[in-house]
Amino acid sequence: MKSTFKVFLPLAFLALTLRSCSKDDNPEPEEIVQENIPALDAKVASWMTTAGMPGMTIAVSKNGKLVYKKAYGVSDKETNTPVTNESRFRMASVSKLITSAAIMKLVQNGSLTLDQKVFGTGAILGTTYGTQPYPANVAAVTVNHLLHHTSGGWGNATNDPAFLDITWTSDQVFNYTLNNTPLANAPGTAFAYSNFNYMVLARIIEKVSGKTYQQFVTENILTPSGATQTAIAGIALADRKPNEVKYYGQQGDATWSYDKMNLPRSDGAMGWMGTSTDLLRFVTALDSSATRPDILNGQTIKTMVTPSANSTGLGFTFGCGWVVEGGEWFWWGSLPGTFGILYRNANGICISALANSRQQPNPNNSLYSFVDIINYIAFDQSIPWQDIDQF
């Protein structure tokens, strides 16, 4: 008994010592505490008041680190529920940037080329849609034309196919559009901002990959970049997903936030929803920076943000979905009840913002006024960004 105790005591003491050393050598990580930036918060609050936004989130990264994230206002006016950084919003046309990245992934993998024809015998989608023979302009459309909004028509300035009868299937929309909405210009010769182009790109992704659009994008773009809270949005109020905000239309939009837009059918053009932080995870995974691993290689990213002939319109020059102005890449989204923007600067600053309304009577005013906030964040050297990473 005596000898056993002598053996046990050193062992017990050793175990206690090891536990103590282990605790000291591996301390609990300190909780990241973000400090508010009052000047930025004041600018956002002022913009929200002017634009009539019930709630929004904004996120900022610097050199691949999430240095600021902030929630403002309410996600549900009826219950006065506040927006949080985990609140999810429809992204509207910011969705096009996700579709562009997925197409470029297929190009990088050698599964697709940008100059491939889309419609017609031997083309990617063959003769699946519409009535044969296709007009010459339709048969001439390439993947590159769709990406750069230079297909020759199908633009949202006239009768946007994305907003046809919400009870129609995707096939019905495609058949109707190909049969009844001719391309006014030869592909490649004129710009027309087009939701339908990006609906077609989503079907190309499905045809080439053998997976659903959502499955391919999730597996190859969103999950690798860490954007796990991003999903396809619903149609009705009852379709809201966990942490999703409510949407509020202004003036003529008042009855359009629900039940009049088939977002799942328009998936590649404007169908995604998620958080501002997820959008930053996405953009910092294809920003040509070494700070976070990119999901596309350098040459593919360069191709993605290179304009093509005649890809200028709406006052902007477009690469593949992205507006490209020197070292700045961005695009925004606007739907009844939704405003969103995603911005990347070569100086290391990336910005995302999502809101649950859009300004009326001219939704573009939301963008023009928010540019002041973008410029402040991207270029004001006095902003005291913390050296933290909240990704």
Coordinates of C-alpha atoms in Angstrom, one line a residue:
M1 CA 0.0 0.0 0.0
K2 CA 2.8 2.3 0.9
S3 CA 4.7 1.6 -2.3
T4 CA 1.6 2.0 -4.4
F5 CA 1.0 5.5 -2.9
K6 CA 4.5 6.5 -3.6
V7 CA 4.1 5.5 -7.2
F8 CA 0.7 7.1 -7.5
L9 CA 1.6 10.5 -6.0
P10 CA 4.3 11.4 -8.6
L11 CA 2.0 10.2 -11.4
A12 CA -0.9 12.3 -10.1
F13 CA 1.4 15.3 -9.6
L14 CA 2.8 14.8 -13.2
A15 CA -0.7 14.7 -14.6
L16 CA -1.7 17.9 -12.7
T17 CA 1.5 19.6 -13.9
L18 CA 0.8 18.6 -17.5
R19 CA -2.7 19.9 -17.3
S20 CA -1.4 23.2 -15.9
C21 CA 1.2 23.5 -18.6
S22 CA -1.3 22.7 -21.3
K23 CA -3.6 25.4 -20.2
D24 CA -0.8 28.0 -20.0
D25 CA 0.7 26.9 -23.4
N26 CA -2.7 27.0 -25.2
P27 CA -4.6 30.0 -23.8
E28 CA -8.2 30.6 -24.9
P29 CA -8.2 33.0 -27.9
E30 CA -9.2 36.5 -27.0
E31 CA -12.6 37.6 -28.2
I32 CA -12.5 40.1 -31.0
V33 CA -14.1 43.3 -30.0
Q34 CA -15.0 45.6 -32.9
E35 CA -14.9 49.3 -32.2
N36 CA -17.6 51.5 -33.8
I37 CA -16.6 54.1 -36.4
P38 CA -19.1 56.9 -35.6
A39 CA -18.4 58.8 -38.8
L40 CA -19.2 55.8 -41.0
D41 CA -22.3 54.9 -39.0
A42 CA -23.6 58.4 -39.3
K43 CA -23.2 58.4 -43.1
V44 CA -25.0 55.1 -43.3
A45 CA -27.8 56.2 -41.0
S46 CA -28.3 59.4 -43.1
W47 CA -28.4 57.5 -46.3
M48 CA -30.9 55.0 -44.9
T49 CA -33.2 57.9 -43.9
T50 CA -32.9 59.6 -47.3
A51 CA -33.4 56.3 -49.2
G52 CA -36.2 55.1 -47.0
M53 CA -34.4 51.9 -45.9
P54 CA -35.9 50.1 -42.9
G55 CA -32.8 48.0 -42.3
M56 CA -29.4 47.0 -43.8
T57 CA -26.0 45.5 -43.1
I58 CA -22.6 46.6 -44.3
A59 CA -19.3 44.8 -44.2
V60 CA -15.8 45.9 -45.0
S61 CA -12.6 43.9 -45.6
K62 CA -9.1 45.3 -45.8
N63 CA -6.3 43.1 -47.3
G64 CA -8.5 40.0 -46.9
K65 CA -9.5 40.7 -43.3
L66 CA -13.0 41.5 -42.2
V67 CA -12.4 44.7 -40.3
Y68 CA -15.9 46.0 -39.9
K69 CA -19.4 44.7 -40.0
K70 CA -22.5 46.5 -38.8
A71 CA -26.2 46.0 -38.7
Y72 CA -28.6 49.0 -38.8
G73 CA -32.4 49.4 -38.5
V74 CA -35.0 46.7 -38.5
S75 CA -35.5 43.4 -40.4
D76 CA -39.3 43.4 -39.6
K77 CA -41.1 46.7 -39.1
E78 CA -44.2 45.0 -37.8
T79 CA -42.4 43.3 -34.9
N80 CA -39.6 45.9 -34.7
T81 CA -37.1 43.1 -34.9
P82 CA -33.6 44.6 -35.3
V83 CA -31.3 43.6 -38.2
T84 CA -28.2 41.6 -37.1
N85 CA -25.0 40.8 -38.9
E86 CA -26.4 37.3 -39.5
S87 CA -29.5 38.7 -41.2
R88 CA -30.0 37.4 -44.8
F89 CA -31.2 39.6 -47.7
R90 CA -32.0 39.0 -51.3
M91 CA -29.1 40.1 -53.5
A92 CA -31.0 41.0 -56.7
S93 CA -28.5 41.5 -59.6
V94 CA -25.4 41.0 -57.4
S95 CA -26.4 37.4 -58.1
K96 CA -24.9 37.9 -61.6
L97 CA -21.4 38.1 -60.1
I98 CA -21.9 34.6 -58.6
T99 CA -23.1 33.2 -61.9
S100 CA -20.1 34.8 -63.7
A101 CA -17.7 33.2 -61.3
A102 CA -19.3 29.8 -61.8
I103 CA -19.1 30.1 -65.6
M104 CA -15.4 31.1 -65.3
K105 CA -14.8 28.0 -63.1
L106 CA -16.1 25.9 -66.0
V107 CA -13.9 27.8 -68.4
Q108 CA -10.9 27.3 -66.1
N109 CA -11.6 23.6 -65.9
G110 CA -11.7 23.2 -69.6
S111 CA -15.3 22.3 -69.7
L112 CA -16.4 25.4 -71.6
T113 CA -15.0 28.1 -73.8
L114 CA -16.3 31.7 -74.0
D115 CA -16.6 31.6 -77.8
Q116 CA -18.9 28.5 -77.8
K117 CA -22.3 29.0 -79.5
V118 CA -25.3 28.7 -77.2
F119 CA -28.4 27.9 -79.4
G120 CA -28.6 25.6 -82.4
T121 CA -27.5 22.2 -83.6
G122 CA -24.1 21.5 -82.1
A123 CA -24.3 24.4 -79.7
I124 CA -24.3 24.1 -75.9
L125 CA -28.1 24.1 -75.4
G126 CA -28.8 22.7 -78.8
T127 CA -32.4 23.0 -80.0
T128 CA -34.0 22.4 -76.6
Y129 CA -35.9 25.7 -76.6
G130 CA -38.1 27.5 -79.0
T131 CA -39.1 26.8 -82.6
Q132 CA -36.6 25.8 -85.3
P133 CA -34.9 27.2 -87.3
Y134 CA -33.5 29.9 -85.1
P135 CA -32.9 33.3 -86.6
A136 CA -29.3 34.1 -87.5
N137 CA -28.8 36.4 -84.6
V138 CA -30.0 33.8 -82.0
A139 CA -27.7 31.1 -83.6
A140 CA -24.8 33.5 -83.3
V141 CA -25.0 34.1 -79.6
T142 CA -21.9 32.9 -77.6
V143 CA -21.2 32.5 -73.9
N144 CA -19.1 35.6 -74.1
H145 CA -22.0 37.7 -75.4
L146 CA -24.2 36.6 -72.6
L147 CA -21.6 37.4 -69.9
H148 CA -20.9 40.9 -71.3
H149 CA -24.6 41.9 -72.0
T150 CA -23.9 42.0 -75.7
S151 CA -26.2 39.3 -76.9
G152 CA -28.0 41.8 -79.1
G153 CA -31.2 42.2 -77.1
W154 CA -33.3 40.6 -74.4
G155 CA -32.7 43.6 -72.3
N156 CA -34.5 44.8 -69.2
A157 CA -35.2 48.2 -70.8
T158 CA -38.1 46.8 -72.8
N159 CA -40.0 43.6 -71.9
D160 CA -37.8 41.8 -69.5
P161 CA -38.3 38.0 -69.8
A162 CA -37.4 37.6 -66.1
F163 CA -40.7 39.1 -65.1
L164 CA -43.0 37.1 -67.3
D165 CA -45.9 35.3 -65.6
I166 CA -44.5 33.9 -62.4
T167 CA -46.5 30.6 -62.9
W168 CA -44.5 29.8 -66.0
T169 CA -41.7 27.3 -65.8
S170 CA -38.2 28.2 -66.9
D171 CA -38.8 26.2 -70.1
Q172 CA -41.9 28.2 -70.9
V173 CA -40.0 31.5 -70.4
F174 CA -37.2 30.3 -72.7
N175 CA -39.6 29.1 -75.4
Y176 CA -41.7 32.3 -75.3
T177 CA -38.6 34.5 -75.4
L178 CA -36.9 32.7 -78.3
N179 CA -40.1 32.6 -80.3
N180 CA -41.5 36.1 -79.6
T181 CA -38.6 38.4 -78.6
P182 CA -36.2 38.8 -81.5
L183 CA -32.7 40.1 -81.1
A184 CA -32.7 43.6 -82.5
N185 CA -28.9 43.7 -83.1
A186 CA -26.3 41.2 -84.2
P187 CA -24.6 39.7 -81.1
G188 CA -21.5 41.6 -80.1
T189 CA -22.5 44.8 -81.8
A190 CA -24.6 46.5 -79.1
F191 CA -25.1 46.6 -75.3
A192 CA -28.4 45.6 -73.6
Y193 CA -28.3 44.9 -69.9
S194 CA -30.1 41.6 -69.7
N195 CA -31.4 39.4 -66.9
F196 CA -32.4 36.8 -69.5
N197 CA -28.7 36.4 -70.5
Y198 CA -27.9 35.3 -67.0
M199 CA -30.9 33.0 -66.8
V200 CA -29.4 31.3 -69.9
L201 CA -26.0 31.2 -68.3
A202 CA -27.5 29.3 -65.4
R203 CA -28.9 26.7 -67.8
I204 CA -25.5 26.4 -69.5
I205 CA -23.9 25.7 -66.1
E206 CA -26.4 22.9 -65.6
K207 CA -26.0 21.4 -69.1
V208 CA -22.1 21.4 -68.9
S209 CA -21.8 20.3 -65.3
G210 CA -24.6 17.8 -65.1
K211 CA -25.7 19.3 -61.8
T212 CA -28.4 21.8 -60.9
Y213 CA -27.3 25.4 -61.0
Q214 CA -27.6 25.8 -57.2
Q215 CA -25.7 22.6 -56.6
F216 CA -22.8 23.5 -58.9
V217 CA -22.5 27.0 -57.5
T218 CA -22.7 25.9 -53.9
E219 CA -20.0 23.2 -54.4
N220 CA -17.6 25.1 -56.5
I221 CA -18.0 28.8 -55.6
L222 CA -19.8 29.3 -52.3
T223 CA -18.6 26.5 -50.1
P224 CA -14.9 26.9 -51.1
S225 CA -15.1 30.6 -50.3
G226 CA -16.9 30.1 -47.0
A227 CA -20.2 31.6 -48.0
T228 CA -22.4 29.1 -46.3
Q229 CA -25.4 31.3 -45.6
T230 CA -26.1 32.0 -49.3
A231 CA -29.0 30.2 -50.9
I232 CA -31.7 30.8 -53.6
A233 CA -34.5 33.1 -52.5
G234 CA -38.2 32.3 -52.5
I235 CA -41.2 34.0 -54.0
A236 CA -43.7 34.4 -51.1
L237 CA -43.4 35.8 -47.5
A238 CA -43.9 32.2 -46.3
D239 CA -40.7 31.2 -48.2
R240 CA -38.5 33.2 -45.9
K241 CA -35.5 31.3 -44.7
P242 CA -34.0 31.4 -41.2
N243 CA -32.6 34.9 -40.4
E244 CA -34.1 36.3 -43.6
V245 CA -35.4 39.9 -43.4
K246 CA -38.8 41.1 -44.6
Y247 CA -38.9 43.3 -47.7
Y248 CA -40.7 46.6 -48.1
G249 CA -41.6 48.2 -51.4
Q250 CA -41.8 51.9 -51.7
Q251 CA -44.5 53.8 -53.8
G252 CA -45.1 51.8 -56.9
D253 CA -43.2 48.8 -55.5
A254 CA -45.5 48.6 -52.5
T255 CA -47.2 45.4 -53.6
W256 CA -44.3 43.9 -55.5
S257 CA -42.0 42.5 -52.8
Y258 CA -43.8 39.2 -52.6
D259 CA -45.8 36.9 -55.0
K260 CA -44.9 38.8 -58.2
M261 CA -41.3 37.8 -58.9
N262 CA -40.2 34.3 -59.5
L263 CA -36.7 34.5 -58.1
P264 CA -35.9 30.7 -58.2
R265 CA -36.7 30.8 -61.9
S266 CA -34.4 33.8 -62.4
D267 CA -31.7 32.1 -60.3
G268 CA -28.6 33.1 -62.3
A269 CA -29.7 36.7 -62.8
M270 CA -31.1 37.7 -59.5
G271 CA -32.0 34.7 -57.4
W272 CA -29.5 34.6 -54.5
M273 CA -29.9 35.7 -50.9
G274 CA -27.4 35.8 -48.0
T275 CA -25.4 38.0 -45.7
S276 CA -23.1 40.9 -46.4
T277 CA -20.3 38.9 -44.7
D278 CA -20.9 36.0 -47.2
L279 CA -20.6 38.5 -50.1
L280 CA -17.2 39.6 -48.7
R281 CA -16.1 36.0 -48.4
F282 CA -17.0 35.5 -52.0
V283 CA -15.3 38.6 -53.4
T284 CA -12.1 38.1 -51.4
A285 CA -11.9 34.6 -52.8
L286 CA -11.5 36.0 -56.3
D287 CA -9.9 39.4 -55.9
S288 CA -6.4 38.6 -57.3
S289 CA -5.0 39.1 -53.8
A290 CA -2.9 36.6 -51.9
T291 CA -4.5 37.5 -48.6
R292 CA -7.2 34.8 -48.9
P293 CA -7.0 31.8 -51.3
D294 CA -8.7 32.5 -54.6
I295 CA -11.1 30.0 -56.1
L296 CA -10.1 31.0 -59.6
N297 CA -6.6 31.4 -60.9
G298 CA -5.0 34.7 -62.0
Q299 CA -5.6 34.3 -65.7
T300 CA -9.2 33.3 -65.3
I301 CA -9.9 36.3 -63.0
K302 CA -8.2 38.6 -65.5
T303 CA -10.5 37.3 -68.2
M304 CA -13.5 37.7 -65.9
V305 CA -12.9 41.4 -65.5
T306 CA -11.9 42.2 -69.1
P307 CA -14.4 44.2 -71.1
S308 CA -15.3 43.0 -74.6
A309 CA -16.2 45.0 -77.7
N310 CA -19.3 47.2 -77.1
S311 CA -19.7 46.0 -73.5
T312 CA -20.4 49.6 -72.4
G313 CA -23.8 50.8 -71.3
L314 CA -25.8 52.4 -68.5
G315 CA -22.7 54.7 -68.0
F316 CA -20.4 51.8 -67.2
T317 CA -18.0 49.4 -68.8
F318 CA -18.6 45.7 -68.1
G319 CA -16.4 42.7 -67.8
C320 CA -18.2 39.4 -67.2
G321 CA -21.0 40.8 -65.0
W322 CA -18.7 43.1 -63.1
V323 CA -18.4 46.9 -63.8
V324 CA -14.7 47.5 -64.3
E325 CA -13.2 51.0 -63.7
G326 CA -9.4 50.6 -63.3
G327 CA -8.7 48.8 -60.1
E328 CA -12.3 49.0 -59.0
W329 CA -14.8 46.2 -59.7
F330 CA -18.4 46.3 -58.6
W331 CA -22.0 45.8 -59.4
W332 CA -25.3 46.4 -57.6
G333 CA -28.8 45.0 -57.4
S334 CA -32.2 46.5 -57.2
L335 CA -35.6 44.8 -56.9
P336 CA -38.8 45.8 -55.1
G337 CA -37.8 45.5 -51.5
T338 CA -34.1 45.0 -52.2
F339 CA -30.9 47.0 -52.6
G340 CA -27.5 45.5 -52.7
I341 CA -23.9 46.3 -53.8
L342 CA -20.6 44.5 -53.9
Y343 CA -17.4 46.4 -54.5
R344 CA -13.7 45.5 -54.7
N345 CA -10.7 47.9 -55.0
A346 CA -7.1 47.0 -55.9
N347 CA -6.0 49.0 -52.8
G348 CA -7.3 46.0 -50.6
I349 CA -10.7 47.4 -49.6
C350 CA -13.8 45.4 -50.4
I351 CA -17.3 46.5 -49.4
S352 CA -20.7 44.8 -49.4
A353 CA -24.1 46.2 -48.3
L354 CA -27.6 44.8 -48.4
A355 CA -30.9 46.5 -47.5
N356 CA -34.6 45.5 -47.4
S357 CA -36.1 48.2 -49.6
R358 CA -35.1 50.3 -52.6
Q359 CA -35.6 54.0 -53.2
Q360 CA -38.4 55.2 -55.4
P361 CA -39.4 56.7 -57.7
N362 CA -36.0 56.3 -59.2
P363 CA -34.2 53.2 -57.8
N364 CA -30.9 54.3 -59.4
N365 CA -30.8 57.1 -56.9
S366 CA -30.0 54.5 -54.2
L367 CA -26.8 53.7 -56.1
Y368 CA -25.8 57.2 -56.9
S369 CA -26.1 58.3 -53.3
F370 CA -24.5 55.2 -51.9
V371 CA -21.4 55.8 -54.0
D372 CA -20.4 58.6 -51.6
I373 CA -20.2 56.0 -48.8
I374 CA -18.2 53.6 -51.0
N375 CA -15.7 56.4 -51.8
Y376 CA -15.4 57.3 -48.2
I377 CA -14.7 53.8 -47.1
A378 CA -12.3 53.0 -50.0
F379 CA -10.3 56.2 -50.0
D380 CA -10.5 58.1 -46.7
Q381 CA -7.1 57.5 -45.0
S382 CA -8.4 58.8 -41.7
I383 CA -10.7 55.9 -41.0
P384 CA -9.2 54.0 -38.0
W385 CA -9.6 50.4 -39.3
Q386 CA -8.7 47.9 -36.6
D387 CA -6.1 45.2 -37.3
I388 CA -8.7 42.4 -36.7
D389 CA -10.2 39.6 -38.8
Q390 CA -13.9 38.7 -38.2
F391 CA -14.2 36.2 -41.0

